[in-house]
Amino acid sequence: MLNKYARAFFTRVLTPFAAFLIRRGVSPDTVTLIGTAGVMAGALVFYPRGEFFWGTVVITLFVFSDLVDGNMARQLGRSSRWGAFLDSTLDRVADGAIFGGFALWYAGQGNDNVLCAVSIFCLASGQVVSYTKARGESIGLPVAVNGLVERAERLVISLVAAGFAGLHKFGVPGIQWLLPIALWIVAAGSLVTLIQRVVTVRRESAEAEAAAGAAQGSEAAQ
């Protein structure tokens, strides 16, 4: 739902900014690299110190580069396999930095090994969820399922919760519990999504092999 509606809305909003960058000679790949660096800085500088509000502000400013670079490529008519590869690869790096930042906080000053483990699970499961789709498609399967919690949902749930949890340092009581709740939700949702994709690949693989066997049998009969 977020991919379908929110992405379309922000793409329209950011189109003038993308056009401005093109006029200044900035390339889509440069925007991708700067955006990833900004997300990593926000996550790995602020989150391990418990500065969740300011860390989320920084990350949010840079995370929109994921929409700007693609918009620029379309305006330039230069969408390429390399650009898609770079964007997808650096998305995984940025996601790892965000959940790695949470894990570092809970392993250190946050002093909660369980939530540290949950953060690491969110990091790892997010990578594997993406891998299952990419791997299934690479062997010729459509992987016709999105799943309960995709990247957009993982980021929105985690970043919104982290931003609000950071208001605890400004005197808002009890709100710090939003982040642990969000991490458990993301962990559970990622597990469900992973299962959905594995089941889908298994079904599609069986269907493809059955179709191939039937085709071979038909050719042999002829």
mmCIF file of C-alpha atoms in Angstrom:
data_model
loop_
_atom_site.group_PDB
_atom_site.id
_atom_site.type_symbol
_atom_site.label_atom_id
_atom_site.label_comp_id
_atom_site.label_asym_id
_atom_site.label_seq_id
_atom_site.Cartn_x
_atom_site.Cartn_y
_atom_site.Cartn_z
ATOM 1 C CA MET A 1 0.000 0.000 0.000
ATOM 2 C CA LEU A 2 2.809 2.397 0.914
ATOM 3 C CA ASN A 3 4.705 1.571 -2.258
ATOM 4 C CA LYS A 4 1.593 2.162 -4.364
ATOM 5 C CA TYR A 5 0.242 5.388 -2.888
ATOM 6 C CA ALA A 6 2.937 7.122 -0.804
ATOM 7 C CA ARG A 7 5.655 6.606 -3.415
ATOM 8 C CA ALA A 8 3.429 8.019 -6.167
ATOM 9 C CA PHE A 9 2.549 11.067 -4.048
ATOM 10 C CA PHE A 10 6.124 11.931 -3.061
ATOM 11 C CA THR A 11 7.359 11.302 -6.581
ATOM 12 C CA ARG A 12 5.047 14.073 -7.827
ATOM 13 C CA VAL A 13 6.112 16.379 -4.999
ATOM 14 C CA LEU A 14 9.835 15.819 -5.593
ATOM 15 C CA THR A 15 9.749 16.108 -9.396
ATOM 16 C CA PRO A 16 10.609 19.870 -9.409
ATOM 17 C CA PHE A 17 13.554 19.253 -7.062
ATOM 18 C CA ALA A 18 14.799 16.433 -9.302
ATOM 19 C CA ALA A 19 14.574 18.753 -12.307
ATOM 20 C CA PHE A 20 16.540 21.412 -10.387
ATOM 21 C CA LEU A 21 19.368 18.950 -9.673
ATOM 22 C CA ILE A 22 19.479 17.929 -13.335
ATOM 23 C CA ARG A 23 19.870 21.562 -14.363
ATOM 24 C CA ARG A 24 22.794 21.831 -11.935
ATOM 25 C CA GLY A 25 24.509 18.856 -13.557
ATOM 26 C CA VAL A 26 24.022 16.424 -10.665
ATOM 27 C CA SER A 27 23.774 12.773 -11.716
ATOM 28 C CA PRO A 28 21.260 10.235 -10.317
ATOM 29 C CA ASP A 29 24.130 8.035 -9.081
ATOM 30 C CA THR A 30 25.541 10.959 -7.087
ATOM 31 C CA VAL A 31 22.173 11.475 -5.395
ATOM 32 C CA THR A 32 22.016 7.750 -4.591
ATOM 33 C CA LEU A 33 25.469 7.787 -2.990
ATOM 34 C CA ILE A 34 24.862 10.989 -1.011
ATOM 35 C CA GLY A 35 21.487 9.745 0.189
ATOM 36 C CA THR A 36 22.948 6.472 1.432
ATOM 37 C CA ALA A 37 25.826 8.249 3.164
ATOM 38 C CA GLY A 38 23.364 10.574 4.901
ATOM 39 C CA VAL A 39 21.161 7.724 6.099
ATOM 40 C CA MET A 40 24.201 5.850 7.418
ATOM 41 C CA ALA A 41 25.463 8.934 9.232
ATOM 42 C CA GLY A 42 22.087 9.583 10.831
ATOM 43 C CA ALA A 43 21.742 5.975 11.937
ATOM 44 C CA LEU A 44 25.274 5.221 13.106
ATOM 45 C CA VAL A 45 26.097 8.593 14.676
ATOM 46 C CA PHE A 46 22.830 9.378 16.489
ATOM 47 C CA TYR A 47 21.093 6.052 17.202
ATOM 48 C CA PRO A 48 23.908 4.362 19.198
ATOM 49 C CA ARG A 49 23.838 7.391 21.537
ATOM 50 C CA GLY A 50 20.063 7.211 21.984
ATOM 51 C CA GLU A 51 19.446 10.398 19.964
ATOM 52 C CA PHE A 52 16.488 8.862 18.158
ATOM 53 C CA PHE A 53 14.642 12.070 17.339
ATOM 54 C CA TRP A 54 17.540 13.865 15.645
ATOM 55 C CA GLY A 55 18.764 10.678 14.037
ATOM 56 C CA THR A 56 15.353 10.128 12.478
ATOM 57 C CA VAL A 57 15.203 13.725 11.252
ATOM 58 C CA VAL A 58 18.545 13.304 9.470
ATOM 59 C CA ILE A 59 17.595 9.909 8.022
ATOM 60 C CA THR A 60 14.228 11.178 6.795
ATOM 61 C CA LEU A 61 15.870 14.066 4.958
ATOM 62 C CA PHE A 62 18.167 11.698 3.090
ATOM 63 C CA VAL A 63 15.855 8.722 2.613
ATOM 64 C CA PHE A 64 13.882 10.661 -0.016
ATOM 65 C CA SER A 65 16.923 10.399 -2.279
ATOM 66 C CA ASP A 66 15.572 6.938 -3.101
ATOM 67 C CA LEU A 67 12.737 8.689 -4.953
ATOM 68 C CA VAL A 68 14.745 11.605 -6.313
ATOM 69 C CA ASP A 69 17.398 9.538 -8.114
ATOM 70 C CA GLY A 70 14.827 7.413 -9.912
ATOM 71 C CA ASN A 71 12.847 10.514 -10.846
ATOM 72 C CA MET A 72 15.992 12.110 -12.274
ATOM 73 C CA ALA A 73 16.831 9.000 -14.297
ATOM 74 C CA ARG A 74 13.335 8.971 -15.813
ATOM 75 C CA GLN A 75 13.487 12.670 -16.687
ATOM 76 C CA LEU A 76 16.858 12.112 -18.341
ATOM 77 C CA GLY A 77 15.648 8.975 -20.092
ATOM 78 C CA ARG A 78 18.667 7.177 -18.693
ATOM 79 C CA SER A 79 17.171 4.387 -16.606
ATOM 80 C CA SER A 80 19.714 1.601 -16.671
ATOM 81 C CA ARG A 81 20.487 -1.791 -15.205
ATOM 82 C CA TRP A 82 23.491 -0.259 -13.436
ATOM 83 C CA GLY A 83 21.376 2.439 -11.810
ATOM 84 C CA ALA A 84 18.810 -0.106 -10.648
ATOM 85 C CA PHE A 85 21.571 -2.346 -9.282
ATOM 86 C CA LEU A 86 23.316 0.493 -7.444
ATOM 87 C CA ASP A 87 20.065 1.781 -5.970
ATOM 88 C CA SER A 88 18.959 -1.654 -4.769
ATOM 89 C CA THR A 89 22.371 -2.496 -3.325
ATOM 90 C CA LEU A 90 22.719 0.761 -1.407
ATOM 91 C CA ASP A 91 19.146 0.408 -0.098
ATOM 92 C CA ARG A 92 20.309 -2.748 1.663
ATOM 93 C CA VAL A 93 23.327 -0.894 3.074
ATOM 94 C CA ALA A 94 21.105 1.898 4.413
ATOM 95 C CA ASP A 95 18.658 -0.548 5.972
ATOM 96 C CA GLY A 96 21.519 -2.384 7.645
ATOM 97 C CA ALA A 97 22.820 0.877 9.112
ATOM 98 C CA ILE A 98 19.415 1.789 10.578
ATOM 99 C CA PHE A 99 18.815 -1.509 12.353
ATOM 100 C CA GLY A 100 22.519 -1.762 13.174
ATOM 101 C CA GLY A 101 22.210 1.601 14.927
ATOM 102 C CA PHE A 102 19.338 0.268 17.029
ATOM 103 C CA ALA A 103 21.337 -2.865 17.861
ATOM 104 C CA LEU A 104 24.342 -0.787 18.950
ATOM 105 C CA TRP A 105 22.146 1.276 21.272
ATOM 106 C CA TYR A 106 20.606 -1.746 22.959
ATOM 107 C CA ALA A 107 23.974 -3.519 23.168
ATOM 108 C CA GLY A 108 25.456 -0.435 24.849
ATOM 109 C CA GLN A 109 23.696 2.288 26.792
ATOM 110 C CA GLY A 110 20.256 0.822 26.092
ATOM 111 C CA ASN A 111 21.355 -2.278 28.011
ATOM 112 C CA ASP A 112 18.800 -4.714 26.601
ATOM 113 C CA ASN A 113 20.189 -7.857 24.992
ATOM 114 C CA VAL A 114 16.753 -9.074 23.911
ATOM 115 C CA LEU A 115 16.004 -5.912 21.949
ATOM 116 C CA CYS A 116 19.538 -5.975 20.572
ATOM 117 C CA ALA A 117 18.797 -9.473 19.240
ATOM 118 C CA VAL A 118 15.429 -8.317 17.846
ATOM 119 C CA SER A 119 17.150 -5.425 16.064
ATOM 120 C CA ILE A 120 19.696 -7.816 14.545
ATOM 121 C CA PHE A 121 16.859 -10.110 13.459
ATOM 122 C CA CYS A 122 15.119 -7.153 11.782
ATOM 123 C CA LEU A 123 18.375 -6.339 9.982
ATOM 124 C CA ALA A 124 18.992 -9.903 8.817
ATOM 125 C CA SER A 125 15.393 -10.766 7.924
ATOM 126 C CA GLY A 126 15.039 -7.593 5.878
ATOM 127 C CA GLN A 127 18.065 -8.586 3.817
ATOM 128 C CA VAL A 128 16.804 -12.142 3.360
ATOM 129 C CA VAL A 129 13.293 -10.996 2.376
ATOM 130 C CA SER A 130 14.816 -8.936 -0.412
ATOM 131 C CA TYR A 131 17.134 -11.789 -1.398
ATOM 132 C CA THR A 132 14.334 -14.350 -1.726
ATOM 133 C CA LYS A 133 12.538 -12.236 -4.314
ATOM 134 C CA ALA A 134 15.723 -11.398 -6.224
ATOM 135 C CA ARG A 135 16.884 -15.021 -6.188
ATOM 136 C CA GLY A 136 13.493 -16.352 -7.243
ATOM 137 C CA GLU A 137 13.363 -13.919 -10.149
ATOM 138 C CA SER A 138 16.929 -14.811 -11.154
ATOM 139 C CA ILE A 139 15.901 -18.454 -11.712
ATOM 140 C CA GLY A 140 12.982 -17.391 -13.888
ATOM 141 C CA LEU A 141 10.093 -17.326 -11.412
ATOM 142 C CA PRO A 142 7.698 -14.373 -11.120
ATOM 143 C CA VAL A 143 7.576 -14.455 -7.272
ATOM 144 C CA ALA A 144 4.073 -13.006 -7.527
ATOM 145 C CA VAL A 145 3.701 -11.930 -3.905
ATOM 146 C CA ASN A 146 4.679 -8.798 -2.030
ATOM 147 C CA GLY A 147 4.175 -9.919 1.539
ATOM 148 C CA LEU A 148 2.953 -8.367 4.756
ATOM 149 C CA VAL A 149 5.916 -6.085 5.545
ATOM 150 C CA GLU A 150 8.130 -4.863 2.711
ATOM 151 C CA ARG A 151 10.951 -2.316 2.821
ATOM 152 C CA ALA A 152 8.665 0.728 2.840
ATOM 153 C CA GLU A 153 6.648 -0.639 5.751
ATOM 154 C CA ARG A 154 9.778 -1.624 7.684
ATOM 155 C CA LEU A 155 11.228 1.859 7.324
ATOM 156 C CA VAL A 156 8.048 3.778 8.102
ATOM 157 C CA ILE A 157 7.189 1.716 11.187
ATOM 158 C CA SER A 158 10.747 1.838 12.548
ATOM 159 C CA LEU A 159 11.534 5.475 11.787
ATOM 160 C CA VAL A 160 8.207 6.880 12.974
ATOM 161 C CA ALA A 161 8.499 4.920 16.222
ATOM 162 C CA ALA A 162 12.141 5.963 16.685
ATOM 163 C CA GLY A 163 11.329 9.611 16.055
ATOM 164 C CA PHE A 164 8.524 9.655 18.590
ATOM 165 C CA ALA A 165 10.548 7.592 21.086
ATOM 166 C CA GLY A 166 13.233 10.262 20.867
ATOM 167 C CA LEU A 167 10.782 12.793 22.298
ATOM 168 C CA HIS A 168 11.338 11.101 25.667
ATOM 169 C CA LYS A 169 14.506 13.194 25.966
ATOM 170 C CA PHE A 170 12.350 16.303 25.581
ATOM 171 C CA GLY A 171 10.258 15.304 28.591
ATOM 172 C CA VAL A 172 7.437 13.293 26.988
ATOM 173 C CA PRO A 173 6.844 10.407 29.443
ATOM 174 C CA GLY A 174 6.445 6.751 28.477
ATOM 175 C CA ILE A 175 6.863 7.320 24.768
ATOM 176 C CA GLN A 176 10.233 5.539 24.640
ATOM 177 C CA TRP A 177 8.379 2.202 24.522
ATOM 178 C CA LEU A 178 7.194 2.887 20.985
ATOM 179 C CA LEU A 179 10.522 1.788 19.519
ATOM 180 C CA PRO A 180 10.664 -1.650 21.183
ATOM 181 C CA ILE A 181 7.044 -2.269 20.142
ATOM 182 C CA ALA A 182 7.845 -1.245 16.577
ATOM 183 C CA LEU A 183 10.899 -3.510 16.429
ATOM 184 C CA TRP A 184 8.844 -6.506 17.548
ATOM 185 C CA ILE A 185 6.202 -5.669 14.926
ATOM 186 C CA VAL A 186 8.813 -5.372 12.176
ATOM 187 C CA ALA A 187 10.478 -8.609 13.272
ATOM 188 C CA ALA A 188 7.196 -10.536 13.253
ATOM 189 C CA GLY A 189 6.061 -8.964 9.983
ATOM 190 C CA SER A 190 9.390 -9.709 8.300
ATOM 191 C CA LEU A 191 9.181 -13.343 9.396
ATOM 192 C CA VAL A 192 5.666 -13.650 7.959
ATOM 193 C CA THR A 193 6.788 -11.977 4.721
ATOM 194 C CA LEU A 194 9.763 -14.319 4.437
ATOM 195 C CA ILE A 195 7.505 -17.350 4.865
ATOM 196 C CA GLN A 196 5.069 -15.962 2.283
ATOM 197 C CA ARG A 197 7.828 -15.550 -0.284
ATOM 198 C CA VAL A 198 9.413 -18.948 0.374
ATOM 199 C CA VAL A 199 6.028 -20.658 0.035
ATOM 200 C CA THR A 200 5.342 -18.723 -3.180
ATOM 201 C CA VAL A 201 8.706 -19.670 -4.700
ATOM 202 C CA ARG A 202 8.156 -23.312 -3.776
ATOM 203 C CA ARG A 203 4.703 -23.309 -5.410
ATOM 204 C CA GLU A 204 5.853 -21.470 -8.529
ATOM 205 C CA SER A 205 8.868 -23.749 -8.833
ATOM 206 C CA ALA A 206 6.662 -26.859 -8.661
ATOM 207 C CA GLU A 207 4.285 -25.391 -11.234
ATOM 208 C CA ALA A 208 7.153 -24.511 -13.587
ATOM 209 C CA GLU A 209 8.670 -27.982 -13.314
ATOM 210 C CA ALA A 210 5.282 -29.614 -13.889
ATOM 211 C CA ALA A 211 4.715 -27.447 -16.961
ATOM 212 C CA ALA A 212 8.180 -28.292 -18.283
ATOM 213 C CA GLY A 213 7.541 -31.994 -17.724
ATOM 214 C CA ALA A 214 4.217 -31.827 -19.513
ATOM 215 C CA ALA A 215 5.840 -30.000 -22.444
ATOM 216 C CA GLN A 216 8.548 -32.662 -22.724
ATOM 217 C CA GLY A 217 5.953 -35.410 -22.592
ATOM 218 C CA SER A 218 3.968 -33.740 -25.364
ATOM 219 C CA GLU A 219 7.078 -33.434 -27.545
ATOM 220 C CA ALA A 220 7.976 -37.081 -26.936
ATOM 221 C CA ALA A 221 4.462 -38.181 -27.919
ATOM 222 C CA GLN A 222 4.783 -36.322 -31.204
#
